[in-house]
Amino acid sequence: MHILYVHQNFPAQFGHIAAHLVRELRWQATFVSLLPAEFRNGIDLVNYVPTGGARATSQFCSRSFENYVGHAGGVYNVLRGRTDIRPDLIVSHAGLASGLFLRELYPDVPIIDLFEYYYRPHDPQSDMTFRADLGWQPSEASFLRARCRNAAILLELQNCQVGYSPTEFQKSCFPAEYQSKLRVIFDGVDRKLYHGRGEKLRPPMADRGTRKIAGVEIPAGTRVVTYASRGFETMRGFDLFMKAAKIICDQRTDVIFLVAGDDRIVYGGDAQYLGGKTLAQWVFDQGNYDVGRIKFLGTVEPSVLAEMLAATDLHMYLTVPFVLSWSMMNAMSCGAVVLGSRTPPVQEMITDGENGLLADFFSPEDFAEKAIQVLNDPDAFRPLGRAAERMIETKYSMDAVLPQMVKLYEEALQVKTGLESPRPRPIAK
């Protein structure tokens, strides 16, 4: 069995399943991405170059689609020249390094697409309108563009045999007429990396001496609160987290905050409202912060992030209704007590008081009050973290997800070929 993966990045969401199929089932895997070609973990990497994309003069609403077509063309061109690649199944990330044109190269090969999000401009639970508290009304052009951004997704929905989304919330965003075509399978948490480290990293309060976490020296008896995001932006509630952190700092002198991520915009349109500042700069202008106790770590290696999450007394996670961040699931896998925003993506994973805590997204005071309850007696809240870790291990770990993914692959092959089950073809020696 030969599976062709298509994604701009490697390993992204596909690398782990690809490595598993090569290692355990002796399937063949080819991964097409923007990275230089090489073998990794038995996976053949093929590099593509986009054939074009949006320019400064392009119509604002069509830019995403132009970039999408450029990537689809690059994938098509590189594989058209690789007649040795004859896949039995194609797995692609819809809307990124698209496999849309591959139907022309491999007309009889089933296609599975990963669908992360469908834009709903005026929905009350839309990522575009949820932060009405800021008074930043998206421009008319932004609403128009959102509808055009769905064009690529709709083409992929029509083109694939079956698709999947990581969470029920993300699936629910898609049009009703395509719901039957979508399954829910999470990306999978790497428990070899993200797991509880016992009392070594998070000792009971009575036993805490000076220790070092993610390169930061933590004084004896100090509580640790963490926050992680690829970028500091309003969609991930960075501004509200900082307000809550200020309240906590004002009430307790024995707390240090470890913040992983970069001061940049990854999602959303914050930049158009900040007057040339970054969001962190804008936040600091709003009030006085004890920057000596808020340690900004920048982008950290996965192993450092795992250490940080395993050592924290409380991990705070906020998001508007949007794609759920891996960081929250990684924190739960590490046994951290997670205080999350009461928004649909988070509520799908956290049951308040059972495997974590929830607070009002728009209320830094609510976040601070619940955080202080935890910090008053971190040891008493440990059972929440242990329950979270058990949930990840049983439902969302790689070991739990891989059989679901293989079953989905089998389903796609059955839809196209009518076979009762795929017939694995070992890699030629």
Short mmCIF file of C-alpha atoms in Angstrom, two decimals, residues 124-427:
data_model
loop_
_atom_site.label_atom_id
_atom_site.label_comp_id
_atom_site.label_asym_id
_atom_site.label_seq_id
_atom_site.Cartn_x
_atom_site.Cartn_y
_atom_site.Cartn_z
CA PRO A 124 -22.42 34.75 16.51
CA GLN A 125 -19.72 32.15 17.14
CA SER A 126 -17.54 33.36 14.26
CA ASP A 127 -13.85 34.02 14.79
CA MET A 128 -14.31 37.31 12.93
CA THR A 129 -16.99 38.84 15.16
CA PHE A 130 -16.44 37.17 18.55
CA ARG A 131 -14.11 39.89 19.89
CA ALA A 132 -16.74 42.62 19.73
CA ASP A 133 -15.47 43.73 23.15
CA LEU A 134 -12.47 45.35 21.46
CA GLY A 135 -14.60 47.65 19.32
CA TRP A 136 -12.59 46.59 16.28
CA GLN A 137 -15.20 46.07 13.60
CA PRO A 138 -13.82 44.01 10.68
CA SER A 139 -13.87 45.87 7.41
CA GLU A 140 -16.45 45.17 4.74
CA ALA A 141 -13.67 43.74 2.57
CA SER A 142 -12.74 41.29 5.33
CA PHE A 143 -16.24 39.83 5.32
CA LEU A 144 -16.19 39.55 1.54
CA ARG A 145 -12.79 37.87 1.60
CA ALA A 146 -13.96 35.31 4.14
CA ARG A 147 -16.55 34.04 1.68
CA CYS A 148 -13.92 33.73 -1.03
CA ARG A 149 -11.57 31.88 1.31
CA ASN A 150 -14.15 29.11 1.47
CA ALA A 151 -13.94 28.60 -2.31
CA ALA A 152 -10.90 26.34 -2.08
CA ILE A 153 -12.46 24.38 0.79
CA LEU A 154 -15.63 23.78 -1.21
CA LEU A 155 -13.64 22.49 -4.17
CA GLU A 156 -11.83 20.07 -1.87
CA LEU A 157 -15.09 18.93 -0.27
CA GLN A 158 -16.45 18.10 -3.69
CA ASN A 159 -13.26 16.41 -4.84
CA CYS A 160 -12.49 14.03 -1.97
CA GLN A 161 -13.96 10.61 -1.19
CA VAL A 162 -14.08 11.34 2.53
CA GLY A 163 -12.76 14.03 4.86
CA TYR A 164 -12.12 14.56 8.53
CA SER A 165 -11.82 17.36 11.08
CA PRO A 166 -9.92 17.27 14.38
CA THR A 167 -12.87 18.20 16.62
CA GLU A 168 -16.66 18.13 16.62
CA PHE A 169 -16.70 21.92 16.78
CA GLN A 170 -14.53 22.26 13.69
CA LYS A 171 -16.67 19.77 11.80
CA SER A 172 -19.84 21.64 12.81
CA CYS A 173 -18.61 24.75 10.99
CA PHE A 174 -19.01 23.09 7.58
CA PRO A 175 -22.19 23.26 5.47
CA ALA A 176 -24.92 20.76 6.34
CA GLU A 177 -24.83 19.18 2.89
CA TYR A 178 -21.25 17.98 3.48
CA GLN A 179 -21.57 16.79 7.08
CA SER A 180 -22.09 13.15 6.05
CA LYS A 181 -18.78 13.24 4.21
CA LEU A 182 -16.78 14.29 7.28
CA ARG A 183 -15.51 12.29 10.25
CA VAL A 184 -13.96 13.55 13.50
CA ILE A 185 -10.43 12.35 14.22
CA PHE A 186 -8.00 14.38 16.29
CA ASP A 187 -4.43 14.91 15.08
CA GLY A 188 -3.01 12.87 17.97
CA VAL A 189 -0.85 13.86 20.95
CA ASP A 190 2.67 12.46 21.15
CA ARG A 191 2.65 10.92 24.63
CA LYS A 192 6.34 10.03 24.34
CA LEU A 193 7.01 13.75 24.60
CA TYR A 194 3.99 15.25 26.32
CA HIS A 195 3.40 13.31 29.52
CA GLY A 196 3.39 13.92 33.27
CA ARG A 197 6.84 13.89 34.88
CA GLY A 198 5.72 13.01 38.40
CA GLU A 199 7.07 14.92 41.37
CA LYS A 200 10.39 15.70 39.69
CA LEU A 201 9.08 18.70 37.76
CA ARG A 202 6.01 19.49 39.84
CA PRO A 203 6.84 18.60 43.47
CA PRO A 204 4.33 19.24 46.28
CA MET A 205 4.44 22.81 47.56
CA ALA A 206 5.92 21.77 50.91
CA ASP A 207 8.93 20.20 49.18
CA ARG A 208 9.73 22.89 46.63
CA GLY A 209 13.22 24.25 46.54
CA THR A 210 14.85 26.36 43.86
CA ARG A 211 14.47 24.73 40.43
CA LYS A 212 14.93 25.58 36.78
CA ILE A 213 12.11 25.29 34.23
CA ALA A 214 12.61 26.03 30.53
CA GLY A 215 15.85 27.79 31.44
CA VAL A 216 14.20 30.05 34.03
CA GLU A 217 15.25 29.79 37.67
CA ILE A 218 12.21 29.42 39.90
CA PRO A 219 12.72 30.41 43.56
CA ALA A 220 11.75 28.01 46.32
CA GLY A 221 8.05 27.92 47.12
CA THR A 222 7.06 29.73 43.92
CA ARG A 223 3.90 28.94 41.98
CA VAL A 224 4.15 28.63 38.18
CA VAL A 225 1.51 29.67 35.62
CA THR A 226 2.01 29.03 31.89
CA TYR A 227 0.61 30.32 28.61
CA ALA A 228 1.58 29.16 25.11
CA SER A 229 0.61 30.32 21.65
CA ARG A 230 2.36 30.51 18.29
CA GLY A 231 1.64 34.23 18.23
CA PHE A 232 0.36 36.83 20.66
CA GLU A 233 -3.02 37.85 19.29
CA THR A 234 -6.57 38.62 20.32
CA MET A 235 -7.94 35.43 18.76
CA ARG A 236 -6.00 33.50 21.40
CA GLY A 237 -6.95 35.98 24.12
CA PHE A 238 -3.40 37.18 24.82
CA ASP A 239 -4.61 40.61 25.89
CA LEU A 240 -7.11 39.10 28.34
CA PHE A 241 -4.53 36.64 29.68
CA MET A 242 -2.20 39.55 30.42
CA LYS A 243 -4.96 41.43 32.28
CA ALA A 244 -5.64 38.32 34.36
CA ALA A 245 -1.90 37.92 35.01
CA LYS A 246 -1.74 41.50 36.28
CA ILE A 247 -4.58 40.86 38.75
CA ILE A 248 -2.85 37.69 39.95
CA CYS A 249 0.50 39.47 40.34
CA ASP A 250 -1.17 42.22 42.34
CA GLN A 251 -2.66 39.69 44.75
CA ARG A 252 0.19 37.21 45.05
CA THR A 253 3.93 37.83 45.11
CA ASP A 254 4.87 34.13 44.83
CA VAL A 255 3.83 33.53 41.21
CA ILE A 256 5.94 33.45 38.05
CA PHE A 257 4.40 33.33 34.57
CA LEU A 258 6.16 31.46 31.76
CA VAL A 259 4.93 32.57 28.33
CA ALA A 260 5.92 30.63 25.19
CA GLY A 261 5.37 32.12 21.74
CA ASP A 262 6.26 35.07 19.55
CA ASP A 263 4.91 38.60 19.48
CA ARG A 264 3.40 38.27 16.01
CA ILE A 265 0.06 37.75 14.31
CA VAL A 266 -0.62 34.24 13.04
CA TYR A 267 -4.40 34.44 12.63
CA GLY A 268 -6.83 37.30 12.43
CA GLY A 269 -6.48 40.96 11.55
CA ASP A 270 -5.07 42.58 14.68
CA ALA A 271 -2.37 44.43 12.75
CA GLN A 272 -4.83 46.80 11.09
CA TYR A 273 -5.92 48.14 14.49
CA LEU A 274 -2.62 48.43 16.35
CA GLY A 275 -1.10 51.47 14.65
CA GLY A 276 2.14 49.70 13.79
CA LYS A 277 2.62 48.18 17.23
CA THR A 278 2.67 44.50 18.11
CA LEU A 279 -0.13 43.25 20.34
CA ALA A 280 2.24 42.87 23.29
CA GLN A 281 3.37 46.50 22.89
CA TRP A 282 -0.26 47.58 22.68
CA VAL A 283 -1.11 45.59 25.82
CA PHE A 284 1.81 47.06 27.80
CA ASP A 285 0.59 50.53 26.88
CA GLN A 286 -2.73 49.80 28.59
CA GLY A 287 -1.33 49.39 32.10
CA ASN A 288 1.59 48.67 34.41
CA TYR A 289 2.80 45.07 34.36
CA ASP A 290 5.34 43.37 36.59
CA VAL A 291 7.50 42.24 33.68
CA GLY A 292 10.04 40.78 36.09
CA ARG A 293 7.57 38.02 36.92
CA ILE A 294 6.26 37.44 33.39
CA LYS A 295 8.98 35.59 31.51
CA PHE A 296 8.66 35.67 27.72
CA LEU A 297 10.47 32.64 26.32
CA GLY A 298 9.87 33.11 22.59
CA THR A 299 9.39 30.06 20.40
CA VAL A 300 10.70 27.01 22.27
CA GLU A 301 11.60 23.51 21.16
CA PRO A 302 8.90 20.86 21.74
CA SER A 303 11.00 19.25 24.48
CA VAL A 304 11.23 22.58 26.34
CA LEU A 305 7.50 23.18 25.92
CA ALA A 306 6.84 19.68 27.30
CA GLU A 307 9.06 20.43 30.32
CA MET A 308 7.26 23.71 30.93
CA LEU A 309 3.79 22.19 30.70
CA ALA A 310 4.72 19.26 32.92
CA ALA A 311 6.03 21.62 35.61
CA THR A 312 3.24 24.18 35.70
CA ASP A 313 0.74 24.57 38.53
CA LEU A 314 -1.77 26.10 36.12
CA HIS A 315 -1.92 26.43 32.35
CA MET A 316 -4.17 29.17 30.97
CA TYR A 317 -5.65 28.80 27.49
CA LEU A 318 -8.02 31.16 25.71
CA THR A 319 -9.41 31.03 22.20
CA VAL A 320 -12.30 32.46 20.24
CA PRO A 321 -14.42 29.85 18.40
CA PHE A 322 -11.72 28.67 16.01
CA VAL A 323 -9.28 25.82 15.43
CA LEU A 324 -8.28 24.29 18.78
CA SER A 325 -4.58 24.73 19.59
CA TRP A 326 -2.34 21.71 20.09
CA SER A 327 -0.86 23.49 23.13
CA MET A 328 -3.99 22.96 25.23
CA MET A 329 -4.11 19.25 24.45
CA ASN A 330 -0.38 18.95 25.10
CA ALA A 331 -0.82 20.64 28.48
CA MET A 332 -3.61 18.23 29.41
CA SER A 333 -1.43 15.32 28.29
CA CYS A 334 1.30 16.56 30.66
CA GLY A 335 -1.13 16.40 33.57
CA ALA A 336 -1.36 20.17 33.90
CA VAL A 337 -4.40 21.78 35.49
CA VAL A 338 -5.84 23.75 32.56
CA LEU A 339 -7.98 26.86 33.02
CA GLY A 340 -9.61 27.43 29.65
CA SER A 341 -12.06 29.85 28.10
CA ARG A 342 -15.71 28.84 28.10
CA THR A 343 -15.86 28.68 24.31
CA PRO A 344 -17.04 25.75 22.14
CA PRO A 345 -13.64 24.31 21.11
CA VAL A 346 -12.47 24.23 24.74
CA GLN A 347 -15.78 23.01 26.18
CA GLU A 348 -15.57 20.00 23.88
CA MET A 349 -12.45 18.87 25.75
CA ILE A 350 -12.80 20.28 29.27
CA THR A 351 -15.63 19.50 31.64
CA ASP A 352 -15.48 22.14 34.35
CA GLY A 353 -14.38 20.67 37.65
CA GLU A 354 -13.73 17.20 36.24
CA ASN A 355 -10.65 17.42 34.02
CA GLY A 356 -9.97 21.14 34.10
CA LEU A 357 -11.55 24.51 34.80
CA LEU A 358 -13.47 26.99 32.64
CA ALA A 359 -13.80 30.75 32.88
CA ASP A 360 -15.63 33.48 30.97
CA PHE A 361 -13.50 34.36 27.93
CA PHE A 362 -14.27 38.06 28.30
CA SER A 363 -13.61 38.29 32.04
CA PRO A 364 -9.97 38.55 33.21
CA GLU A 365 -11.44 38.84 36.70
CA ASP A 366 -13.07 35.40 36.39
CA PHE A 367 -9.82 33.91 35.11
CA ALA A 368 -7.84 35.55 37.91
CA GLU A 369 -10.28 34.46 40.63
CA LYS A 370 -10.19 30.82 39.52
CA ALA A 371 -6.45 30.90 38.97
CA ILE A 372 -5.91 32.19 42.52
CA GLN A 373 -8.07 29.36 43.88
CA VAL A 374 -5.68 26.90 42.24
CA LEU A 375 -2.58 28.79 43.33
CA ASN A 376 -3.79 28.92 46.93
CA ASP A 377 -3.53 25.12 47.05
CA PRO A 378 -2.03 23.61 43.86
CA ASP A 379 -1.81 20.14 45.37
CA ALA A 380 -5.59 20.02 45.93
CA PHE A 381 -6.25 20.54 42.21
CA ARG A 382 -3.84 17.85 40.98
CA PRO A 383 -6.68 15.34 40.39
CA LEU A 384 -7.99 17.56 37.58
CA GLY A 385 -4.65 17.30 35.79
CA ARG A 386 -4.49 13.56 36.28
CA ALA A 387 -8.00 13.20 34.85
CA ALA A 388 -6.99 15.31 31.85
CA GLU A 389 -3.94 13.16 31.26
CA ARG A 390 -6.03 9.98 31.35
CA MET A 391 -8.48 11.46 28.84
CA ILE A 392 -5.69 12.32 26.40
CA GLU A 393 -4.10 8.90 26.76
CA THR A 394 -7.31 6.98 26.15
CA LYS A 395 -8.97 9.18 23.50
CA TYR A 396 -6.52 11.61 21.87
CA SER A 397 -3.03 10.11 22.04
CA MET A 398 -1.27 8.79 18.97
CA ASP A 399 -1.99 5.24 20.12
CA ALA A 400 -5.70 6.05 20.37
CA VAL A 401 -5.89 7.99 17.10
CA LEU A 402 -3.85 5.76 14.78
CA PRO A 403 -6.43 2.92 14.57
CA GLN A 404 -9.12 5.49 13.77
CA MET A 405 -6.98 6.93 11.00
CA VAL A 406 -6.22 3.55 9.48
CA LYS A 407 -9.93 2.75 9.57
CA LEU A 408 -10.64 6.00 7.71
CA TYR A 409 -8.08 5.08 5.07
CA GLU A 410 -9.77 1.71 4.67
CA GLU A 411 -13.14 3.42 4.33
CA ALA A 412 -11.86 5.67 1.55
CA LEU A 413 -10.46 2.69 -0.33
CA GLN A 414 -13.73 0.83 0.02
CA VAL A 415 -15.72 3.78 -1.28
CA LYS A 416 -13.65 3.87 -4.46
CA THR A 417 -12.72 0.25 -5.07
CA GLY A 418 -15.39 -1.75 -3.29
CA LEU A 419 -12.74 -3.89 -1.60
CA GLU A 420 -13.66 -5.37 1.77
CA SER A 421 -10.29 -4.19 3.08
CA PRO A 422 -7.11 -2.78 1.56
CA ARG A 423 -4.43 -5.26 0.60
CA PRO A 424 -1.11 -3.96 1.97
CA ARG A 425 1.73 -4.17 -0.49
CA PRO A 426 5.14 -4.44 1.29
CA ILE A 427 7.87 -2.05 0.28
#
